[in-house]
Short mmCIF file of C-alpha atoms in Angstrom, two decimals:
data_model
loop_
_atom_site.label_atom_id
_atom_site.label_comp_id
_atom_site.label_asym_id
_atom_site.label_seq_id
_atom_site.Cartn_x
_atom_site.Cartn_y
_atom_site.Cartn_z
CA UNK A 1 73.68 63.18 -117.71
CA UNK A 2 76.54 65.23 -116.27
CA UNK A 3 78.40 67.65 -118.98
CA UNK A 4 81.83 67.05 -118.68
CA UNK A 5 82.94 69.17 -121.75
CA UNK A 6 85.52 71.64 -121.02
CA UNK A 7 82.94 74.44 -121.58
CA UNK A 8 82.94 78.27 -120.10
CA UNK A 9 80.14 78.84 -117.96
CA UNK A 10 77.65 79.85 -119.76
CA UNK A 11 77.81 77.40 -122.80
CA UNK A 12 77.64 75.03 -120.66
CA UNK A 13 74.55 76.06 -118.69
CA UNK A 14 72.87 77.10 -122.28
CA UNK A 15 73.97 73.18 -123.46
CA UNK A 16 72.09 72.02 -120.14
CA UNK A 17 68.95 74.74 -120.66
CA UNK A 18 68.82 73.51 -124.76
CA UNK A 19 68.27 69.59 -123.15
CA UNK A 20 66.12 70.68 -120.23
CA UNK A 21 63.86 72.38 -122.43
CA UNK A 22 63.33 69.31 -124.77
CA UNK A 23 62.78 67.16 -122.00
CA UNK A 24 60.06 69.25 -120.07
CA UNK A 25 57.84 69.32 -123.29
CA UNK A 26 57.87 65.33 -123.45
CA UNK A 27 57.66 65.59 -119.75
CA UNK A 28 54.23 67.93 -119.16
CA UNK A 29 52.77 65.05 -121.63
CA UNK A 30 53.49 62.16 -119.23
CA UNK A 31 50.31 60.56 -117.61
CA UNK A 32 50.23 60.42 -113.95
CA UNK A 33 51.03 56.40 -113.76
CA UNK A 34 54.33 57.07 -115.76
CA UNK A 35 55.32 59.54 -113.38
CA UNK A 36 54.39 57.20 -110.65
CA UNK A 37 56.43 54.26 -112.21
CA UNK A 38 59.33 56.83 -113.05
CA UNK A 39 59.33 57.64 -109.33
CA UNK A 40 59.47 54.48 -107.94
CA UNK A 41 62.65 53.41 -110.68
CA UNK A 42 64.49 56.41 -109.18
CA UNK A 43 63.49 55.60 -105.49
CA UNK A 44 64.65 52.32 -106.50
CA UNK A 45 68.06 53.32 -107.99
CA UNK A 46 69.16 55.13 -105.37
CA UNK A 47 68.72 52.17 -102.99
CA UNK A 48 70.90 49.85 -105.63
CA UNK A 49 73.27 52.38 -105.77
CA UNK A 50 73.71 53.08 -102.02
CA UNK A 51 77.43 51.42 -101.59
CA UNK A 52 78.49 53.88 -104.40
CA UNK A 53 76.60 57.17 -102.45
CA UNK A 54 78.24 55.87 -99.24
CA UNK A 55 81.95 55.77 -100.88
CA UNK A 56 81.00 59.38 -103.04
CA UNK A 57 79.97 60.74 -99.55
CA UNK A 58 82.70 59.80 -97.61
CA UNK A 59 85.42 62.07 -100.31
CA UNK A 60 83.40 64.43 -99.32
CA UNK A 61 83.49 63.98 -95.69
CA UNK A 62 86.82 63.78 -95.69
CA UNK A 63 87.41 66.84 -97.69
CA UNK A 64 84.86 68.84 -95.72
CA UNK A 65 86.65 67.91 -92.25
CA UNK A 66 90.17 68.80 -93.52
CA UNK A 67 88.48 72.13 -95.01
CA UNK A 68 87.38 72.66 -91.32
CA UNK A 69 83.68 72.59 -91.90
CA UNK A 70 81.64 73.20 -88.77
CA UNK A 71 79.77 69.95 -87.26
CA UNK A 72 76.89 71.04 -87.79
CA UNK A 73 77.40 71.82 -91.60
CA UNK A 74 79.49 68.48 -91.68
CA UNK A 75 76.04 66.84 -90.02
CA UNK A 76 74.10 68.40 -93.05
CA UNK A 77 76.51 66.83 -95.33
CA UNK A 78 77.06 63.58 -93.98
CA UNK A 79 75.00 60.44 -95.41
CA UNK A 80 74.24 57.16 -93.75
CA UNK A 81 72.71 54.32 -94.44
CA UNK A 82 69.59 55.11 -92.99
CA UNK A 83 69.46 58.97 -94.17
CA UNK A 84 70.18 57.09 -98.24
CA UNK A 85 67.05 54.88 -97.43
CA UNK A 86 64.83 57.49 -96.02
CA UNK A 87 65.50 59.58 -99.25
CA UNK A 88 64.70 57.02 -101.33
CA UNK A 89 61.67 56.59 -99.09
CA UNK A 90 60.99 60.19 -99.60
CA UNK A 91 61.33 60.06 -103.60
CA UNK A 92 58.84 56.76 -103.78
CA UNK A 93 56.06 58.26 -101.65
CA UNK A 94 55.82 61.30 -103.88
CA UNK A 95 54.56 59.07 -106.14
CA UNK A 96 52.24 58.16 -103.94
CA UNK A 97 51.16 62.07 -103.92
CA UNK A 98 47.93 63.21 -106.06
CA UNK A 99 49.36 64.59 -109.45
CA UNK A 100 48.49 68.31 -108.86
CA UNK A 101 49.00 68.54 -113.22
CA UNK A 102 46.19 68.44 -114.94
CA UNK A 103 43.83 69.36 -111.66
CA UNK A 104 41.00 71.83 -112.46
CA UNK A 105 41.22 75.08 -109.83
CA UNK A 106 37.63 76.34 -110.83
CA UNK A 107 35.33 76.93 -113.15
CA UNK A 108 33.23 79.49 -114.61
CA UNK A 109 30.21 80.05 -117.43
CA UNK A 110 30.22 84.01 -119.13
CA UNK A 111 26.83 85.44 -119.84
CA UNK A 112 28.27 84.41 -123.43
CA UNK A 113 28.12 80.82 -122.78
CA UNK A 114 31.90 81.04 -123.10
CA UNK A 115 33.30 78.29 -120.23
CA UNK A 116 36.16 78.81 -118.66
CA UNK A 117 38.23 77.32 -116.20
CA UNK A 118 41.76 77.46 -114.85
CA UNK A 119 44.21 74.09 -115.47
CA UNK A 120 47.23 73.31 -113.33
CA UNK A 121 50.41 73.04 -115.44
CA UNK A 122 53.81 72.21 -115.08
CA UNK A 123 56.21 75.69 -115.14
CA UNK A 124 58.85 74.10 -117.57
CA UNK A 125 62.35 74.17 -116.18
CA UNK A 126 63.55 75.02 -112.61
CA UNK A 127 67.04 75.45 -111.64
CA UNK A 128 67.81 74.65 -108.24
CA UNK A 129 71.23 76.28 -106.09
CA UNK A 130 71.63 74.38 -102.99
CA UNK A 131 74.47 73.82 -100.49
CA UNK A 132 75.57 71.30 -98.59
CA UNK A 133 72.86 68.42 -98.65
CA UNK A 134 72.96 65.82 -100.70
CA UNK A 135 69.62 64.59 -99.80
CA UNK A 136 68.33 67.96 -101.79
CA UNK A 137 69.63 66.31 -105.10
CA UNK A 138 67.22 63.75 -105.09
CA UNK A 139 64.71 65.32 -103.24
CA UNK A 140 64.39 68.24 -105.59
CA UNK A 141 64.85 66.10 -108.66
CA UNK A 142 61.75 64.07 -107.98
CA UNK A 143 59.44 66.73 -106.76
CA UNK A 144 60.17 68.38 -110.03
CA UNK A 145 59.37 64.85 -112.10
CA UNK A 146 56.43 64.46 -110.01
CA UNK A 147 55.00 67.80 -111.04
CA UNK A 148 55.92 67.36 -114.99
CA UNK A 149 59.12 69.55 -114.72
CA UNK A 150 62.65 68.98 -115.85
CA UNK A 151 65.65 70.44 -113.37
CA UNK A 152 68.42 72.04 -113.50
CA UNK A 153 70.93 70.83 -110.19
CA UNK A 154 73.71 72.75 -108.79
CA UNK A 155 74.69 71.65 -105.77
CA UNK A 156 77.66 72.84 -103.51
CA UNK A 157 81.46 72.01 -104.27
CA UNK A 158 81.60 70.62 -100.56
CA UNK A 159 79.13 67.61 -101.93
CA UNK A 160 80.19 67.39 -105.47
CA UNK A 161 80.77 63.47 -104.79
CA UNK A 162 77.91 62.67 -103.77
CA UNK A 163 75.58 64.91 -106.13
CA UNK A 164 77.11 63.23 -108.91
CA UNK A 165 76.11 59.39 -107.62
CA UNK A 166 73.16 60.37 -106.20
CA UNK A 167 72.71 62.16 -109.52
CA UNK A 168 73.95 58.98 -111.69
CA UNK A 169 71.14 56.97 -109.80
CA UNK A 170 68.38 59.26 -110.79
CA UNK A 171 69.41 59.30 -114.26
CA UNK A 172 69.64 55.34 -113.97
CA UNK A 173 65.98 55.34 -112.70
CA UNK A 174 64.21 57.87 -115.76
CA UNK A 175 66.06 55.79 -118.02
CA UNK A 176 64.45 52.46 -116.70
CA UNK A 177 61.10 53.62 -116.96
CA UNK A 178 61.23 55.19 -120.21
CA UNK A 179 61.05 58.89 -119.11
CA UNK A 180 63.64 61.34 -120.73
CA UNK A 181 67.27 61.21 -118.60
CA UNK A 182 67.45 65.04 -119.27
CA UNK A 183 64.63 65.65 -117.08
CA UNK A 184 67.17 65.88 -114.17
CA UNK A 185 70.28 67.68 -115.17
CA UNK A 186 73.30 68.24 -113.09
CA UNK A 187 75.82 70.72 -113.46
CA UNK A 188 78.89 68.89 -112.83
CA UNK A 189 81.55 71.57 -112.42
CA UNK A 190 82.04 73.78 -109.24
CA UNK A 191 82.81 76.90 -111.20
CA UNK A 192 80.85 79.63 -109.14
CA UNK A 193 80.55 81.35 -112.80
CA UNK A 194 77.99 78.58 -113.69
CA UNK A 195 75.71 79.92 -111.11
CA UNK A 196 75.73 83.17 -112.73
CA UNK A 197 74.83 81.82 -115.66
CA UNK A 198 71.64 80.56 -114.39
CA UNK A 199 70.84 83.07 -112.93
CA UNK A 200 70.87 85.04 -116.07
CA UNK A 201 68.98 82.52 -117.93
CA UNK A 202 66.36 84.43 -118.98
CA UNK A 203 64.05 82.68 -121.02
CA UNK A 204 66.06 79.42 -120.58
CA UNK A 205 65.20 78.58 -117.25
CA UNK A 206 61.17 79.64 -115.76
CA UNK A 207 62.15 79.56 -111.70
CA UNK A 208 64.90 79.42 -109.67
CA UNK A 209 65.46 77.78 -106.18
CA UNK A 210 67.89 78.97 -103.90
CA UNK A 211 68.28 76.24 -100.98
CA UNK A 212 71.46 77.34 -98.30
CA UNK A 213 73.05 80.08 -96.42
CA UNK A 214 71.50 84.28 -96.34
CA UNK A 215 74.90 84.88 -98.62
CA UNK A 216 73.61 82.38 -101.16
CA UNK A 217 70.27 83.58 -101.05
CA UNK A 218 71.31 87.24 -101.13
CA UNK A 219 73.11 86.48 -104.71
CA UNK A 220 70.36 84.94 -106.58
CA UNK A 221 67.85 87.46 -105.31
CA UNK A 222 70.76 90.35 -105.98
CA UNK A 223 71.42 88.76 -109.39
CA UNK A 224 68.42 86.53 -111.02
CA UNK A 225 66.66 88.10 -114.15
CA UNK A 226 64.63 84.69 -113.69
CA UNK A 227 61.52 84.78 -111.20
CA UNK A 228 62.95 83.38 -107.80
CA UNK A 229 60.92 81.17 -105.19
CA UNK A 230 63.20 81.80 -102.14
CA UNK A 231 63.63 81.85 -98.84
CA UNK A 232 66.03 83.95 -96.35
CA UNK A 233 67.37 83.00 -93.08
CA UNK A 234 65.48 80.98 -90.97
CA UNK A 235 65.87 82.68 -87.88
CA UNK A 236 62.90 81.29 -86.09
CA UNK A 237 61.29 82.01 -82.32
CA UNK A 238 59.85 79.83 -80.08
CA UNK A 239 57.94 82.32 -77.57
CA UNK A 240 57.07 81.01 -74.07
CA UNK A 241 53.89 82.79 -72.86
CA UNK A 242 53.33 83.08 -69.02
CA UNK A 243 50.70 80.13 -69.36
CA UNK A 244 52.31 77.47 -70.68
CA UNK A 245 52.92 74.16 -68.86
CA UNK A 246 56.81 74.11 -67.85
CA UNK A 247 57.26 70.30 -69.10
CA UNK A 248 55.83 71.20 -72.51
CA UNK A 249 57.58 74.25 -72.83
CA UNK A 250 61.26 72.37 -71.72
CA UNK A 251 60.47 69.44 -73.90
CA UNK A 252 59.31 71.94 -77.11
CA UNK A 253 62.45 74.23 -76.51
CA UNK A 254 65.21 71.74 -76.66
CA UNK A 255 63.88 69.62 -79.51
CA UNK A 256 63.46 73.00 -81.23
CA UNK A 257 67.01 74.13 -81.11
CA UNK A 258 68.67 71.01 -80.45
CA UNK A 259 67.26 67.62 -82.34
CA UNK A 260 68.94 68.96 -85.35
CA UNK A 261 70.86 72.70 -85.62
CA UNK A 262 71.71 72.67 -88.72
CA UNK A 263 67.98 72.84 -90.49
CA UNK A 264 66.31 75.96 -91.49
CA UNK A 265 63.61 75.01 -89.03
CA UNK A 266 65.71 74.92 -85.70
CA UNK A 267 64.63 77.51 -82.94
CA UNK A 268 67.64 80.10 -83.02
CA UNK A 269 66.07 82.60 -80.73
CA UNK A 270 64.05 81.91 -77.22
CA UNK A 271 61.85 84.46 -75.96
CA UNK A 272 60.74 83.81 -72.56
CA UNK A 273 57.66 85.65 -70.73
CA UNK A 274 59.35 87.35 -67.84
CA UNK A 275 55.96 86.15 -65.82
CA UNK A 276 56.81 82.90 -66.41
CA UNK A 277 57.44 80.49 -63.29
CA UNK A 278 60.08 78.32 -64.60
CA UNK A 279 62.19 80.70 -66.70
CA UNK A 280 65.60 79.95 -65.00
CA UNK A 281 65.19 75.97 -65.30
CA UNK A 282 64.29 75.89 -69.03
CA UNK A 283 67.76 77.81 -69.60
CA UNK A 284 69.13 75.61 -68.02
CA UNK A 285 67.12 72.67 -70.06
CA UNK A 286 69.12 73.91 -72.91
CA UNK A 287 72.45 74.36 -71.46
CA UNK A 288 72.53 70.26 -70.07
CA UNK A 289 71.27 69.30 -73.65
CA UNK A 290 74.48 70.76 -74.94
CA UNK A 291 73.29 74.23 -76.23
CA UNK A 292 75.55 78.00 -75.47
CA UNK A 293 72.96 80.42 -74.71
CA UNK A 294 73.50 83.75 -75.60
CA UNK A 295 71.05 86.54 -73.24
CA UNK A 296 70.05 89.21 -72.71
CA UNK A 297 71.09 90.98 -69.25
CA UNK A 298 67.68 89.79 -67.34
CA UNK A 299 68.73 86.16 -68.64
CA UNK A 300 72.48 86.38 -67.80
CA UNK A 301 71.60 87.24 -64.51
CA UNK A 302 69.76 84.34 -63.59
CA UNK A 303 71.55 81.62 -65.05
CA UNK A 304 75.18 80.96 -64.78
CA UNK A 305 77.03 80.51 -67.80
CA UNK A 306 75.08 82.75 -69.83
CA UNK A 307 77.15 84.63 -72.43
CA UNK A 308 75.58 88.13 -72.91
CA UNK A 309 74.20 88.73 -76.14
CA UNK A 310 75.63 91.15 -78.53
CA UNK A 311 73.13 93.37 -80.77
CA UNK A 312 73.41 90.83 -84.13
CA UNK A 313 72.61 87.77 -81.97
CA UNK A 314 69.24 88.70 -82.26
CA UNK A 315 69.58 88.58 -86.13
CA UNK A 316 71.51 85.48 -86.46
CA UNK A 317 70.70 82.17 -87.95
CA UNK A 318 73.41 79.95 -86.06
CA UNK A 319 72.57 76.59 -87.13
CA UNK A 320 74.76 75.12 -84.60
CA UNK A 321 74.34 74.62 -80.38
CA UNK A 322 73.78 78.01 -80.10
CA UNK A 323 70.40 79.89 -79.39
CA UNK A 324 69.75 83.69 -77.96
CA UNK A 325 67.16 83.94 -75.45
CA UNK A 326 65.30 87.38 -73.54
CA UNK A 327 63.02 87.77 -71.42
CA UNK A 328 59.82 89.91 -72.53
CA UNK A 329 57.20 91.35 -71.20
CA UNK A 330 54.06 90.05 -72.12
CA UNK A 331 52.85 88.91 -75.68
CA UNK A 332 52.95 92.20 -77.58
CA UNK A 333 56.93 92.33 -76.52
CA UNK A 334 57.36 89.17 -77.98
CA UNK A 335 55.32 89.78 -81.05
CA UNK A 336 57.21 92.70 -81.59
CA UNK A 337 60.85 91.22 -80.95
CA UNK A 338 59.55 88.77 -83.75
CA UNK A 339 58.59 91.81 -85.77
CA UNK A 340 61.68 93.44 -85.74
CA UNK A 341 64.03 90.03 -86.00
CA UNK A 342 62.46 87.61 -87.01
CA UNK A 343 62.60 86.36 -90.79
CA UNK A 344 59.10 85.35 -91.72
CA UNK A 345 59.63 81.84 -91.70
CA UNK A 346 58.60 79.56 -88.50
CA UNK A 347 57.53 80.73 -85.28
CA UNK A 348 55.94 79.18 -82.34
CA UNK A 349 53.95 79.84 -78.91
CA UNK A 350 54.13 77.93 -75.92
CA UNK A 351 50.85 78.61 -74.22
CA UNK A 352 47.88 77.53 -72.69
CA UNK A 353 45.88 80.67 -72.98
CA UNK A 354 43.73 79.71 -76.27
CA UNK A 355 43.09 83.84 -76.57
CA UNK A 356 46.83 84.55 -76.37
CA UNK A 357 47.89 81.84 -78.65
CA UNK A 358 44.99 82.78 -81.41
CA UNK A 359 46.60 86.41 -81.65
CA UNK A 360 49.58 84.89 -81.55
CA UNK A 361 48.50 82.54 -84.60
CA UNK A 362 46.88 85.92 -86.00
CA UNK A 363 49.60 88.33 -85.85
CA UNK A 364 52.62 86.86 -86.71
CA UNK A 365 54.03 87.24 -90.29
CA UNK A 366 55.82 84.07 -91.13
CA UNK A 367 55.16 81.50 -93.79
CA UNK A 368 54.37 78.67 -91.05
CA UNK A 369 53.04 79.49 -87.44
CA UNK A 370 52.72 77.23 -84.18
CA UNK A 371 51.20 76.47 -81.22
CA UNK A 372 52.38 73.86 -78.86
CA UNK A 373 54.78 72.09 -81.25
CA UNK A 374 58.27 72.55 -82.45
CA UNK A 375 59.49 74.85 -84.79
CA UNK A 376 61.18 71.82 -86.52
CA UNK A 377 57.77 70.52 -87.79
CA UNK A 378 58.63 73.22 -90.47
CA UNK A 379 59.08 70.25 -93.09
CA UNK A 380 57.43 69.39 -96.17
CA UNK A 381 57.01 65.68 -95.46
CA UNK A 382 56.10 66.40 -91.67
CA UNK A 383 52.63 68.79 -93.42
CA UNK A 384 52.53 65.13 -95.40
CA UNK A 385 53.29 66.84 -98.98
CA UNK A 386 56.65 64.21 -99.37
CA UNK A 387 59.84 65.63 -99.36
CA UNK A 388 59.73 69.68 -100.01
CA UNK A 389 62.23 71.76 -102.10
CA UNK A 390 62.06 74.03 -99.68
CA UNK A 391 60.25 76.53 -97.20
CA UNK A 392 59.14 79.54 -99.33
CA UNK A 393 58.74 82.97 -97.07
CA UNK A 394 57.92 85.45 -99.82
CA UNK A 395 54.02 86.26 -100.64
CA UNK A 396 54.20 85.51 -104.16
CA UNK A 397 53.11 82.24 -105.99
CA UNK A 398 53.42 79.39 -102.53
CA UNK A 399 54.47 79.78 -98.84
CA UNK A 400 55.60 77.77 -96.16
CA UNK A 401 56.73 73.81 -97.94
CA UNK A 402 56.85 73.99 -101.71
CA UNK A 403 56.00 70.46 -102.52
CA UNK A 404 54.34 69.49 -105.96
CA UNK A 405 51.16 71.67 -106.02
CA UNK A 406 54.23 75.23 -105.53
CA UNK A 407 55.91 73.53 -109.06
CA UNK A 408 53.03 74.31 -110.82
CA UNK A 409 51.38 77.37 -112.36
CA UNK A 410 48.14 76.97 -114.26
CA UNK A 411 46.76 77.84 -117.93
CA UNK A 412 43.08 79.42 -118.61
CA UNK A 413 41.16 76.84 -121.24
CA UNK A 414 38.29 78.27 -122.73
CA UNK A 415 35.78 76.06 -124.84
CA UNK A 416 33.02 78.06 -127.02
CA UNK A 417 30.43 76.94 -129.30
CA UNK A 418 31.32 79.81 -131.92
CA UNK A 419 31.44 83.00 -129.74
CA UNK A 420 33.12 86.40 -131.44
CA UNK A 421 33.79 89.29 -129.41
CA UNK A 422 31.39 92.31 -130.37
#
């Protein structure tokens, strides 16, 4: 349930981390079909409660458009009928999902007869910091049931509303199915001071989640003395080789940038092989779909209305109709634009060379890579894991979608038949 006490900061987080705590122990003892059942209760309460999201979400709607949000942050906000049942679609087929706790990694005999193998386990409690989306309440909250973890929620103050239904139907679901209600926590206050205090929740709280903007990010990563699973900027590159098929390459480009902005896997910079036939047209692609394009001077000269880039377009995650696009020449100018500015989360090529597109595959950095598809593939239910908690870019512990199988860590279990160490 939501604390409503009139608490500072960081009693109120250490109330929420006391009944988190509790709740993950009876949690990492639930069988797999509980899970499943507690799943589908949730899935099902948000669907019963979807008049109640609809009215929560529209406060905040209305807030957010007098604040002067931008539309594309007011599209990552908004919830419709359709978007409510598609995340209650999202939370039942999770349970669907093979229970990654409990799964056996491998296995090994010592010379001793010792065995030994390593166990997947849940980590305990995760807070999550997210902005904006709604959806990521329930998402989050039932990839962390699913993989035997209580949460810790602290959403935006731009979608308090609708956290707190959305919230108020996940609790409603646990609590039909017999699973502890303080496996998904919410902190109910928009005091900034209550991230900080989850962020220094050492001991308290075993992972943190940042989901929103490179200042959000920034802070926890700045500020956490708790192990982070992050992401920064998704400043992704779609890189049109000199072989690739114009049609594919206009169709790839503009659902890319433009099917939705305001993801972290929307195209935000276009790199264009300068030997390519149809350069000019696929600008222009872009600019009829609605899109500014920001180039560089090769690109400004050949399409009208270009805007010419400034250095930190090159660096910017606009998550709006924008997109900055240059002309390079060859791959290894492209590979090393992405080098330089990219963020080391999704990148694609556009190509028919196999040879170019395998070093292409090969050399770039990034948590997810792509040939001939969209850079807004870069979804956790689109690599079929169910909904994600987000795209991790770091090297450390999962990459790419963190679905169930990133909520987990594992245990050694050794079983001897009286073995002492000489």
């Amino acid at each position: 349930m939501i604390v409503d006490v009139e608490l500072d900061a960081a009693a109120l987080v250490a109330a929420l981390v006391t009944r988190a705590r509790g709740a993950a122990r009876r949690l990492a003892a639930v069988s797999t079909a509980d899970k499943a059942r507690g799943l589908a209760a949730m899935a099902q309460a948000i669907r019963d409660a979807a008049p109640d999201i609809l009215a929560a979400n529209a406060i905040d709607m209305a807030n957010a458009r007098a604040a002067g949000l931008s539309p594309a942050m007011l599209d990552r906000l908004e919830l419709t009928p359709a978007r409510i049942a598609a995340t209650a679609d999202g939370v039942a087929a999770i349970a669907a999902l093979p229970d990654p706790v409990g799964q056996i990694i491998d296995t090994a005999t010592r010379p001793n007869g010792l065995e030994l193998s390593r166990v997947r386990v849940p980590i305990g409690v995760i807070g999550i910091i997210y902005e904006s989306r709604p959806n990521v309440t329930a998402d989050a909250a039932a990839l962390c049931v699913g993989a035997g973890n209580a949460v810790i929620l602290r959403g935006g103050s731009e979608a308090i509303a609708s956290n707190r239904a959305i919230h108020a139907a996940l609790e409603a679901g646990l609590e039909a199915a017999g699973l502890p209600a303080d496996a998904v926590l919410l902190v109910g206050v928009t005091d900034r001071a209550a991230v900080g205090a989850m962020l220094g929740s050492a001991g308290g709280i075993d992972m943190i989640v940042p989901r929103g903007g490179k200042s959000l990010v920034a802070r926890v990563q700045a500020e956490a003395r708790v192990p982070v699973l992050a992401h920064l900027d998704g400043n992704n590159h779609v890189y049109v080789h000199a072989s690739a098929d114009p049609a594919m390459a206009e169709a790839i480009a503009v659902n890319a940038k433009m099917r939705r902005t305001g993801v972290c896997g929307a195209m935000e910079t276009l790199l264009i092989d300068k030997h390519f036939p149809a350069a000019g047209q696929l600008v222009q692609k872009l600019q009829a779909a609605g899109c500014a394009v920001r180039g560089d001077a090769l690109v400004a000269g050949l399409v009208p209305g270009v805007t010419l880039a400034e250095p930190d377009d090159w660096d910017t995650e606009y998550l709006d109709a924008v997109v900055s696009v240059a002309l390079v020449d060859g791959l290894d100018a492209a590979l090393s634009h992405i080098a330089r500015h990219g963020s080391h989360h999704t990148d694609a090529i556009i190509a028919e060379d196999a040879a170019a597109a395998e070093r292409f595959l090969a050399d770039v950095d990034s948590a997810i890579v792509l040939w001939n598809a969209s850079t807004q593939f870069a979804d956790g239910g689109e690599f079929g894991l169910g909904a994600e908690i987000g795209i991790a870019t770091g090297r450390l512990h999962a990459r790419g979608p963190v679905a169930l199988e990133g909520l987990t860590t594992y245990k050694w279990v050794g079983r001897g038949s009286g073995q002492v160490r000489p």
